[in-house]
Amino acid sequence: DDRTAYVFTADHGMSDWGSHGDGHPDNTRTPLICWGSGVAKPEVHKGTIAPGHDDLSADWGLDHIRRHDVAQADVAALMAYLAGLEFPANSVGELPLSYLSASTRDKAEASLVNARGILEMYRVKEAKKAANELRFRPYAAFSEEGTSPETRMSNIQALISSGKLEEAIEETDALIQVTLQGLRYLQTYDWLFLRALITIGYLGWMAYALTTVIS
């Protein structure tokens, strides 16, 4: 009906030896096939192997169709865009532009909205962390002159307004990657303290158990 978009995916599988939680490709890779309204048509490379294929997809018989891999979190952003909804709160997914049948301007603007949502998460987490730390060390990539989130967002908006859409998309992608790294920085801010605390706890328990056995 030219109004419906379909997103087909599934859970991951298991390894040959029954493992279900390690980093093996069988436990991390999931299928993703999209078609319908708003979805780009397949990128066909006749007579040659299309980009994106490896040993995993060698026997699919689809070597002439380009494979676009995304992160699992990106699927939620894709579905929200296709349905015309706001990006989910607390989502770290990056909108996969290669899946979209849209103008370059629409892609640039949608990507900027995506970046703004992820950046807002960073701001909230940074404010909470700064309020609870005596000597908070801000994220270096946003601390230097001319690299603040506000400056980057303004520059991207200016690129879109001036018609430099491809450049705007590149800058937006760079901003998203930096922001995701910033979120990781905040999430692991206290890693040394926490690791030391846990290590002391284990050593203390071992010492207590040893003295109990000896006594």
mmCIF file of C-alpha atoms in Angstrom:
data_model
loop_
_atom_site.group_PDB
_atom_site.id
_atom_site.type_symbol
_atom_site.label_atom_id
_atom_site.label_comp_id
_atom_site.label_asym_id
_atom_site.label_seq_id
_atom_site.Cartn_x
_atom_site.Cartn_y
_atom_site.Cartn_z
ATOM 1 C CA ASP A 1 0.000 0.000 0.000
ATOM 2 C CA ASP A 2 3.103 2.264 -0.110
ATOM 3 C CA ARG A 3 2.422 3.212 3.513
ATOM 4 C CA THR A 4 3.699 0.209 5.457
ATOM 5 C CA ALA A 5 7.300 -0.547 6.412
ATOM 6 C CA TYR A 6 8.440 -3.990 7.499
ATOM 7 C CA VAL A 7 11.387 -4.718 9.784
ATOM 8 C CA PHE A 8 12.244 -8.413 10.094
ATOM 9 C CA THR A 9 14.698 -9.493 12.766
ATOM 10 C CA ALA A 10 15.162 -12.213 15.377
ATOM 11 C CA ASP A 11 17.064 -13.249 18.470
ATOM 12 C CA HIS A 12 20.629 -14.517 18.177
ATOM 13 C CA GLY A 13 21.451 -18.204 18.066
ATOM 14 C CA MET A 14 23.688 -20.590 19.969
ATOM 15 C CA SER A 15 27.149 -21.973 19.353
ATOM 16 C CA ASP A 16 27.705 -25.589 18.302
ATOM 17 C CA TRP A 17 28.625 -26.511 21.866
ATOM 18 C CA GLY A 18 25.498 -24.974 23.422
ATOM 19 C CA SER A 19 26.952 -21.688 24.613
ATOM 20 C CA HIS A 20 24.463 -18.819 24.718
ATOM 21 C CA GLY A 21 26.241 -15.814 26.221
ATOM 22 C CA ASP A 22 29.817 -15.501 25.019
ATOM 23 C CA GLY A 23 31.178 -13.320 22.224
ATOM 24 C CA HIS A 24 31.000 -15.951 19.496
ATOM 25 C CA PRO A 25 29.397 -14.648 16.261
ATOM 26 C CA ASP A 26 26.571 -17.187 16.633
ATOM 27 C CA ASN A 27 25.688 -15.492 19.927
ATOM 28 C CA THR A 28 25.943 -11.906 18.717
ATOM 29 C CA ARG A 29 24.761 -11.739 15.103
ATOM 30 C CA THR A 30 21.087 -11.367 14.256
ATOM 31 C CA PRO A 31 19.302 -11.021 10.909
ATOM 32 C CA LEU A 32 17.859 -7.682 9.802
ATOM 33 C CA ILE A 33 15.811 -7.350 6.607
ATOM 34 C CA CYS A 34 13.724 -4.250 5.859
ATOM 35 C CA TRP A 35 11.365 -3.398 3.021
ATOM 36 C CA GLY A 36 8.363 -1.245 2.270
ATOM 37 C CA SER A 37 7.569 2.432 2.657
ATOM 38 C CA GLY A 38 10.548 4.630 3.448
ATOM 39 C CA VAL A 39 13.091 1.846 2.997
ATOM 40 C CA ALA A 40 15.825 2.107 0.369
ATOM 41 C CA LYS A 41 15.869 -0.482 -2.386
ATOM 42 C CA PRO A 42 18.652 -3.094 -2.467
ATOM 43 C CA GLU A 43 22.025 -1.993 -3.780
ATOM 44 C CA VAL A 44 22.775 -4.459 -6.584
ATOM 45 C CA HIS A 45 26.285 -5.142 -7.913
ATOM 46 C CA LYS A 46 25.857 -7.325 -11.013
ATOM 47 C CA GLY A 47 28.719 -9.642 -11.899
ATOM 48 C CA THR A 48 30.727 -8.968 -8.744
ATOM 49 C CA ILE A 49 30.643 -9.491 -4.985
ATOM 50 C CA ALA A 50 28.896 -6.590 -3.293
ATOM 51 C CA PRO A 51 30.498 -4.869 -0.279
ATOM 52 C CA GLY A 52 29.779 -6.147 3.209
ATOM 53 C CA HIS A 53 29.983 -9.893 2.614
ATOM 54 C CA ASP A 54 32.239 -12.334 4.446
ATOM 55 C CA ASP A 55 32.394 -16.057 5.207
ATOM 56 C CA LEU A 56 29.142 -15.870 7.158
ATOM 57 C CA SER A 57 27.069 -14.833 4.139
ATOM 58 C CA ALA A 58 29.101 -16.627 1.480
ATOM 59 C CA ASP A 59 26.523 -19.390 1.008
ATOM 60 C CA TRP A 60 23.405 -17.214 1.026
ATOM 61 C CA GLY A 61 23.377 -16.715 -2.743
ATOM 62 C CA LEU A 62 23.123 -12.950 -2.215
ATOM 63 C CA ASP A 63 26.685 -11.911 -2.989
ATOM 64 C CA HIS A 64 25.421 -9.400 -5.551
ATOM 65 C CA ILE A 65 23.326 -7.551 -2.928
ATOM 66 C CA ARG A 66 25.152 -5.198 -0.569
ATOM 67 C CA ARG A 67 25.002 -6.174 3.085
ATOM 68 C CA HIS A 68 24.543 -3.314 5.553
ATOM 69 C CA ASP A 69 25.473 -4.262 9.115
ATOM 70 C CA VAL A 70 24.231 -2.223 12.055
ATOM 71 C CA ALA A 71 24.434 -2.402 15.837
ATOM 72 C CA GLN A 72 21.508 -3.976 17.630
ATOM 73 C CA ALA A 73 20.637 -0.655 19.298
ATOM 74 C CA ASP A 74 20.291 0.951 15.861
ATOM 75 C CA VAL A 75 17.177 -1.094 15.058
ATOM 76 C CA ALA A 76 15.043 0.876 17.517
ATOM 77 C CA ALA A 77 16.103 4.170 15.930
ATOM 78 C CA LEU A 78 15.330 2.783 12.470
ATOM 79 C CA MET A 79 11.860 1.593 13.478
ATOM 80 C CA ALA A 80 11.044 4.901 15.166
ATOM 81 C CA TYR A 81 12.020 6.835 12.047
ATOM 82 C CA LEU A 82 9.999 4.611 9.721
ATOM 83 C CA ALA A 83 6.954 4.886 11.968
ATOM 84 C CA GLY A 84 7.294 8.657 12.289
ATOM 85 C CA LEU A 85 7.829 8.486 16.060
ATOM 86 C CA GLU A 86 10.312 10.188 18.359
ATOM 87 C CA PHE A 87 13.535 8.310 18.967
ATOM 88 C CA PRO A 88 13.228 6.189 22.130
ATOM 89 C CA ALA A 89 14.366 7.753 25.387
ATOM 90 C CA ASN A 90 17.754 6.502 26.600
ATOM 91 C CA SER A 91 18.465 4.968 23.191
ATOM 92 C CA VAL A 92 22.102 4.919 22.072
ATOM 93 C CA GLY A 93 21.140 3.687 18.607
ATOM 94 C CA GLU A 94 22.433 5.491 15.542
ATOM 95 C CA LEU A 95 19.970 5.889 12.685
ATOM 96 C CA PRO A 96 21.291 3.704 9.787
ATOM 97 C CA LEU A 97 20.961 6.111 6.861
ATOM 98 C CA SER A 98 21.804 3.425 4.307
ATOM 99 C CA TYR A 99 18.409 1.818 5.017
ATOM 100 C CA LEU A 100 16.409 4.966 4.281
ATOM 101 C CA SER A 101 14.750 6.026 1.057
ATOM 102 C CA ALA A 102 14.864 9.760 1.735
ATOM 103 C CA SER A 103 16.456 12.914 0.406
ATOM 104 C CA THR A 104 19.893 13.884 1.624
ATOM 105 C CA ARG A 105 18.373 16.830 3.481
ATOM 106 C CA ASP A 106 15.887 14.595 5.285
ATOM 107 C CA LYS A 107 18.707 12.238 6.235
ATOM 108 C CA ALA A 108 20.838 15.110 7.519
ATOM 109 C CA GLU A 109 18.009 16.534 9.615
ATOM 110 C CA ALA A 110 16.967 13.137 10.992
ATOM 111 C CA SER A 111 20.567 12.344 11.876
ATOM 112 C CA LEU A 112 20.856 15.660 13.702
ATOM 113 C CA VAL A 113 17.737 14.892 15.756
ATOM 114 C CA ASN A 114 19.255 11.500 16.553
ATOM 115 C CA ALA A 115 22.474 13.164 17.711
ATOM 116 C CA ARG A 116 20.549 15.674 19.832
ATOM 117 C CA GLY A 117 18.798 12.857 21.713
ATOM 118 C CA ILE A 118 22.039 11.010 22.473
ATOM 119 C CA LEU A 119 23.689 14.275 23.475
ATOM 120 C CA GLU A 120 20.888 15.018 25.928
ATOM 121 C CA MET A 121 21.574 11.687 27.648
ATOM 122 C CA TYR A 122 25.207 12.693 27.970
ATOM 123 C CA ARG A 123 24.280 16.057 29.496
ATOM 124 C CA VAL A 124 22.012 14.455 32.099
ATOM 125 C CA LYS A 125 24.615 11.867 33.085
ATOM 126 C CA GLU A 126 27.362 14.487 33.205
ATOM 127 C CA ALA A 127 25.290 16.751 35.471
ATOM 128 C CA LYS A 128 24.588 13.876 37.866
ATOM 129 C CA LYS A 129 28.210 12.788 37.948
ATOM 130 C CA ALA A 130 29.499 16.339 38.458
ATOM 131 C CA ALA A 131 27.056 16.856 41.335
ATOM 132 C CA ASN A 132 28.333 13.757 43.161
ATOM 133 C CA GLU A 133 32.080 14.137 42.605
ATOM 134 C CA LEU A 134 34.372 16.389 44.623
ATOM 135 C CA ARG A 135 36.868 16.863 41.806
ATOM 136 C CA PHE A 136 34.985 16.028 38.649
ATOM 137 C CA ARG A 137 37.136 15.692 35.524
ATOM 138 C CA PRO A 138 35.040 16.605 32.471
ATOM 139 C CA TYR A 139 35.199 14.632 29.241
ATOM 140 C CA ALA A 140 38.220 15.959 27.351
ATOM 141 C CA ALA A 141 36.662 15.855 23.878
ATOM 142 C CA PHE A 142 34.007 18.378 24.957
ATOM 143 C CA SER A 143 36.255 20.494 27.175
ATOM 144 C CA GLU A 144 38.565 22.125 24.639
ATOM 145 C CA GLU A 145 37.787 25.475 23.073
ATOM 146 C CA GLY A 146 35.467 25.198 20.071
ATOM 147 C CA THR A 147 34.571 21.559 20.772
ATOM 148 C CA SER A 148 31.603 22.024 23.088
ATOM 149 C CA PRO A 149 28.369 20.215 22.151
ATOM 150 C CA GLU A 150 26.614 23.541 21.567
ATOM 151 C CA THR A 151 29.306 24.701 19.141
ATOM 152 C CA ARG A 152 29.264 21.426 17.235
ATOM 153 C CA MET A 153 25.469 21.449 16.967
ATOM 154 C CA SER A 154 25.485 25.046 15.719
ATOM 155 C CA ASN A 155 28.093 24.227 13.086
ATOM 156 C CA ILE A 156 26.069 21.250 11.841
ATOM 157 C CA GLN A 157 22.899 23.317 11.678
ATOM 158 C CA ALA A 158 24.783 25.960 9.704
ATOM 159 C CA LEU A 159 25.996 23.312 7.241
ATOM 160 C CA ILE A 160 22.444 22.098 6.696
ATOM 161 C CA SER A 161 21.156 25.630 6.218
ATOM 162 C CA SER A 162 23.857 26.353 3.644
ATOM 163 C CA GLY A 163 23.109 23.165 1.691
ATOM 164 C CA LYS A 164 26.309 21.292 2.626
ATOM 165 C CA LEU A 165 24.323 18.203 3.482
ATOM 166 C CA GLU A 166 26.918 15.465 3.015
ATOM 167 C CA GLU A 167 29.365 17.384 5.175
ATOM 168 C CA ALA A 168 26.640 17.893 7.774
ATOM 169 C CA ILE A 169 25.961 14.147 7.868
ATOM 170 C CA GLU A 170 29.668 13.423 8.362
ATOM 171 C CA GLU A 171 29.939 15.965 11.171
ATOM 172 C CA THR A 172 26.793 14.605 12.819
ATOM 173 C CA ASP A 173 28.141 11.061 12.696
ATOM 174 C CA ALA A 174 31.393 12.266 14.254
ATOM 175 C CA LEU A 175 29.435 14.035 16.998
ATOM 176 C CA ILE A 176 27.426 10.888 17.729
ATOM 177 C CA GLN A 177 30.580 8.788 18.009
ATOM 178 C CA VAL A 178 32.240 11.313 20.335
ATOM 179 C CA THR A 179 29.094 11.501 22.474
ATOM 180 C CA LEU A 180 28.868 7.712 22.752
ATOM 181 C CA GLN A 181 32.502 7.676 23.872
ATOM 182 C CA GLY A 182 31.605 10.383 26.385
ATOM 183 C CA LEU A 183 28.789 8.228 27.764
ATOM 184 C CA ARG A 184 31.247 5.379 28.094
ATOM 185 C CA TYR A 185 33.639 7.721 29.919
ATOM 186 C CA LEU A 186 30.938 8.669 32.432
ATOM 187 C CA GLN A 187 29.772 5.073 32.897
ATOM 188 C CA THR A 188 33.312 3.911 33.697
ATOM 189 C CA TYR A 189 34.345 7.063 35.578
ATOM 190 C CA ASP A 190 34.694 5.260 38.930
ATOM 191 C CA TRP A 191 36.120 2.016 37.561
ATOM 192 C CA LEU A 192 39.374 2.228 39.548
ATOM 193 C CA PHE A 193 37.590 2.908 42.835
ATOM 194 C CA LEU A 194 35.014 0.181 42.245
ATOM 195 C CA ARG A 195 37.626 -2.373 41.200
ATOM 196 C CA ALA A 196 39.731 -1.580 44.261
ATOM 197 C CA LEU A 197 36.671 -1.845 46.517
ATOM 198 C CA ILE A 198 35.657 -5.220 45.072
ATOM 199 C CA THR A 199 39.238 -6.527 45.286
ATOM 200 C CA ILE A 200 39.483 -5.497 48.937
ATOM 201 C CA GLY A 201 36.161 -7.194 49.593
ATOM 202 C CA TYR A 202 37.339 -10.464 48.054
ATOM 203 C CA LEU A 203 40.668 -10.356 49.876
ATOM 204 C CA GLY A 204 38.897 -9.586 53.138
ATOM 205 C CA TRP A 205 36.529 -12.499 52.676
ATOM 206 C CA MET A 206 39.432 -14.841 51.840
ATOM 207 C CA ALA A 207 41.292 -13.710 54.974
ATOM 208 C CA TYR A 208 38.184 -14.205 57.107
ATOM 209 C CA ALA A 209 37.583 -17.666 55.646
ATOM 210 C CA LEU A 210 41.244 -18.624 56.191
ATOM 211 C CA THR A 211 41.242 -17.509 59.840
ATOM 212 C CA THR A 212 37.988 -19.409 60.387
ATOM 213 C CA VAL A 213 39.488 -22.614 58.986
ATOM 214 C CA ILE A 214 42.675 -22.217 61.011
ATOM 215 C CA SER A 215 40.791 -21.565 64.238
#
